[in-house]
Amino acid sequence: MAESVVDAVHRAYYDEELRARADRPLTEGRRRRVEEFAKLCRREGVRSVVEVGCGAGRDGLVLVEAGLAYTGVDLSAVGVEVCRAAGLGAQVASATALPFAADSFDAAWTMSTLMHLDGDGMSLALAELGRVVRPGGVLEIGVWGRDEDSEWVDRHGRYFRHRPDDDLQRLLGEIGVVDAFEATDFGLFGAGEENVHYQWARVRIA
């Protein structure tokens, strides 16, 4: 399948950016979230985790340190190379066409990735996560959202789709049960993007 224009722009951006990102520490909030996810996985006997949008592998390293069998996927071959150099299992793949058999993983993790998918990409990616994670498995997802449905492109050419909280929860409900949901205003966007906030959810796969 030919690469979409949106995917090509994102891949090119992250090919340039991810080597530098590997040397930046996780923010306190992000580290706390991934460490809590790892603790949940350990409590529930989770053994295998797939990360969609693994980037430079910073979250993946935390999950591996917790003793989890980790697999990352990313559009960026550079990101995959950085992950492999750090000892992480990773491969180039699209979120909407994961190269794994059904029920391959106990859990999934995807942060700040799926809001870059245009059209019905979010629905396709969630369906893929629901397919590759076993029934009863856990998915934790984070994306940037907004009070009103909107699309925009940043100065780097990256596409963003911001969904209202109830719309995201409806999409998540198509693959399982939303166990937890939080919306946090970090104030990271400019005046042209009022009401943008970060949405985090935990889903039990149906």
Coordinates of C-alpha atoms in Angstrom, one line a residue:
M1 CA 0.0 0.0 0.0
A2 CA 1.3 3.4 -1.0
E3 CA 2.3 5.7 1.9
S4 CA -0.1 8.5 2.6
V5 CA 1.0 12.1 2.4
V6 CA 0.3 12.5 6.2
D7 CA 2.3 9.5 7.0
A8 CA 5.2 10.6 4.8
V9 CA 5.4 14.0 6.5
H10 CA 5.4 12.5 9.9
R11 CA 8.0 9.9 9.0
A12 CA 10.3 12.5 7.6
Y13 CA 9.9 14.7 10.7
Y14 CA 10.6 12.0 13.2
D15 CA 13.5 10.6 11.1
E16 CA 15.1 13.9 11.8
E17 CA 14.1 14.3 15.4
L18 CA 14.3 11.0 17.1
R19 CA 18.0 10.6 17.6
A20 CA 18.0 13.8 19.7
R21 CA 14.9 12.7 21.6
A22 CA 16.6 9.6 22.7
D23 CA 18.9 11.7 24.9
R24 CA 16.1 13.7 26.5
P25 CA 14.7 12.4 29.8
L26 CA 11.0 11.6 30.1
T27 CA 9.0 14.3 31.8
E28 CA 8.0 13.6 35.4
G29 CA 4.4 13.0 34.4
R30 CA 5.2 10.7 31.5
R31 CA 7.6 8.6 33.6
R32 CA 5.0 8.3 36.4
R33 CA 2.4 7.2 33.9
V34 CA 4.6 4.5 32.3
E35 CA 5.9 3.3 35.6
E36 CA 2.3 2.9 36.9
F37 CA 1.4 1.0 33.7
A38 CA 4.4 -1.3 34.3
K39 CA 3.3 -1.9 37.9
L40 CA -0.3 -2.7 36.7
C41 CA 1.1 -5.2 34.2
R42 CA 3.2 -6.9 36.9
R43 CA 0.2 -7.2 39.3
E44 CA -1.9 -8.8 36.6
G45 CA 0.7 -11.2 35.3
V46 CA 1.1 -9.4 32.0
R47 CA 4.1 -10.8 30.1
S48 CA 4.1 -9.1 26.7
V49 CA 3.4 -5.5 25.7
V50 CA 3.3 -3.9 22.2
E51 CA 3.9 -0.1 21.9
V52 CA 2.5 1.7 18.9
G53 CA 4.5 4.8 18.1
C54 CA 7.7 3.7 20.0
G55 CA 9.7 6.7 18.9
A56 CA 13.1 6.6 20.5
G57 CA 12.2 3.9 23.0
R58 CA 12.2 5.9 26.1
D59 CA 8.9 4.4 27.4
G60 CA 10.0 1.0 26.1
L61 CA 13.1 1.0 28.3
V62 CA 11.0 1.5 31.4
L63 CA 8.8 -1.4 30.4
V64 CA 11.7 -3.7 29.8
E65 CA 13.3 -2.7 33.1
A66 CA 10.1 -3.9 34.7
G67 CA 10.6 -7.3 33.2
L68 CA 8.1 -7.1 30.4
A69 CA 8.6 -8.7 26.9
Y70 CA 8.5 -5.6 24.7
T71 CA 7.8 -5.0 21.1
G72 CA 7.7 -1.5 19.5
V73 CA 6.4 -0.3 16.2
D74 CA 6.9 3.0 14.5
L75 CA 6.7 4.6 11.0
S76 CA 10.2 6.0 11.4
A77 CA 13.1 3.6 10.5
V78 CA 15.4 5.9 12.4
G79 CA 13.3 5.5 15.5
V80 CA 13.4 1.7 15.1
E81 CA 17.2 1.8 14.7
V82 CA 17.5 3.9 17.9
C83 CA 15.3 1.5 19.8
R84 CA 17.3 -1.5 18.5
A85 CA 20.6 0.1 19.5
A86 CA 19.2 0.4 23.0
G87 CA 18.4 -3.3 23.0
L88 CA 14.6 -3.0 22.4
G89 CA 12.7 -5.2 20.0
A90 CA 11.2 -2.8 17.3
Q91 CA 10.1 -2.8 13.7
V92 CA 8.8 -0.4 11.1
A93 CA 5.0 -0.7 10.8
S94 CA 1.8 1.4 10.5
A95 CA -0.6 1.7 13.4
T96 CA -3.4 0.8 11.0
A97 CA -1.8 -2.4 9.8
L98 CA 0.1 -4.1 12.7
P99 CA 2.2 -7.1 11.5
F100 CA 1.1 -9.5 14.2
A101 CA -1.3 -12.3 14.6
A102 CA -4.5 -12.0 16.7
D103 CA -4.1 -12.2 20.4
S104 CA -0.3 -11.8 20.2
F105 CA 0.1 -9.6 23.3
D106 CA -1.2 -9.2 26.8
A107 CA -1.2 -5.4 26.8
A108 CA -0.6 -2.4 24.6
W109 CA 0.7 1.1 25.2
T110 CA 0.4 4.1 22.8
M111 CA 1.1 7.7 23.8
S112 CA 0.9 10.9 21.7
T113 CA 0.6 8.9 18.4
L114 CA -2.9 8.2 17.3
M115 CA -4.0 11.8 17.1
H116 CA -1.8 12.1 14.0
L117 CA -4.0 9.8 12.0
D118 CA -6.3 11.4 9.5
G119 CA -9.6 10.2 8.1
D120 CA -10.7 6.9 9.8
G121 CA -7.2 6.2 10.9
M122 CA -7.9 6.3 14.6
S123 CA -10.7 3.8 14.3
L124 CA -8.5 1.5 12.2
A125 CA -5.6 1.7 14.6
L126 CA -7.9 1.0 17.6
A127 CA -9.4 -2.0 15.8
E128 CA -5.8 -3.3 15.2
L129 CA -5.0 -2.9 18.8
G130 CA -8.2 -4.7 19.7
R131 CA -7.1 -7.5 17.4
V132 CA -3.6 -8.1 18.5
V133 CA -4.2 -7.8 22.3
R134 CA -5.9 -10.8 23.8
P135 CA -9.4 -10.5 25.2
G136 CA -9.2 -9.1 28.8
G137 CA -5.9 -7.5 28.0
V138 CA -5.2 -3.9 28.8
L139 CA -4.6 -0.9 26.5
E140 CA -3.4 2.4 27.8
I141 CA -3.6 5.3 25.4
G142 CA -2.9 9.0 25.5
V143 CA -3.7 11.7 22.8
W144 CA -4.1 15.4 22.6
G145 CA -7.8 16.3 22.5
R146 CA -10.0 19.4 22.5
D147 CA -13.5 20.5 23.7
E148 CA -14.6 20.6 20.1
D149 CA -13.6 18.3 17.2
S150 CA -10.9 19.9 15.2
E151 CA -8.0 19.3 12.7
W152 CA -4.9 21.4 12.3
V153 CA -1.3 21.3 11.0
D154 CA 1.6 22.6 13.0
R155 CA 4.6 24.5 11.6
H156 CA 6.4 21.3 10.9
G157 CA 3.6 20.0 8.7
R158 CA 2.4 17.5 11.3
Y159 CA -1.3 16.8 11.2
F160 CA -3.4 16.7 14.4
R161 CA -6.9 15.5 15.0
H162 CA -8.3 16.7 18.3
R163 CA -11.5 14.9 19.5
P164 CA -13.8 15.8 22.4
D165 CA -13.5 13.5 25.4
D166 CA -16.9 11.8 24.8
D167 CA -16.0 11.1 21.2
L168 CA -12.7 9.4 22.1
Q169 CA -14.4 7.4 24.8
R170 CA -17.0 6.3 22.2
L171 CA -14.3 5.1 19.9
L172 CA -12.5 3.2 22.7
G173 CA -15.7 1.6 23.7
E174 CA -15.9 -0.1 20.3
I175 CA -12.9 -2.3 21.3
G176 CA -13.5 -2.8 25.0
V177 CA -14.5 -1.2 28.3
V178 CA -13.0 2.1 29.4
D179 CA -11.8 1.4 32.9
A180 CA -10.4 4.9 33.5
F181 CA -10.2 8.2 31.7
E182 CA -8.5 11.5 32.6
A183 CA -8.3 14.8 30.8
T184 CA -5.4 17.1 31.9
D185 CA -4.7 20.7 30.8
F186 CA -1.0 21.2 30.5
G187 CA -1.2 24.6 28.8
L188 CA 1.4 23.6 26.1
F189 CA -0.4 25.0 23.1
G190 CA -0.7 28.6 21.9
A191 CA -3.5 31.0 21.8
G192 CA -4.8 29.6 18.5
E193 CA -5.5 26.2 20.2
E194 CA -7.6 27.0 23.3
N195 CA -9.1 24.2 25.2
V196 CA -6.5 21.6 24.0
H197 CA -5.8 19.1 26.7
Y198 CA -4.3 15.6 27.2
Q199 CA -6.6 12.6 27.2
W200 CA -5.5 9.4 28.9
A201 CA -7.5 6.2 29.1
R202 CA -7.2 2.6 30.2
V203 CA -9.3 0.1 28.2
R204 CA -10.0 -3.6 28.8
I205 CA -10.1 -5.4 25.5
A206 CA -13.4 -7.1 24.8

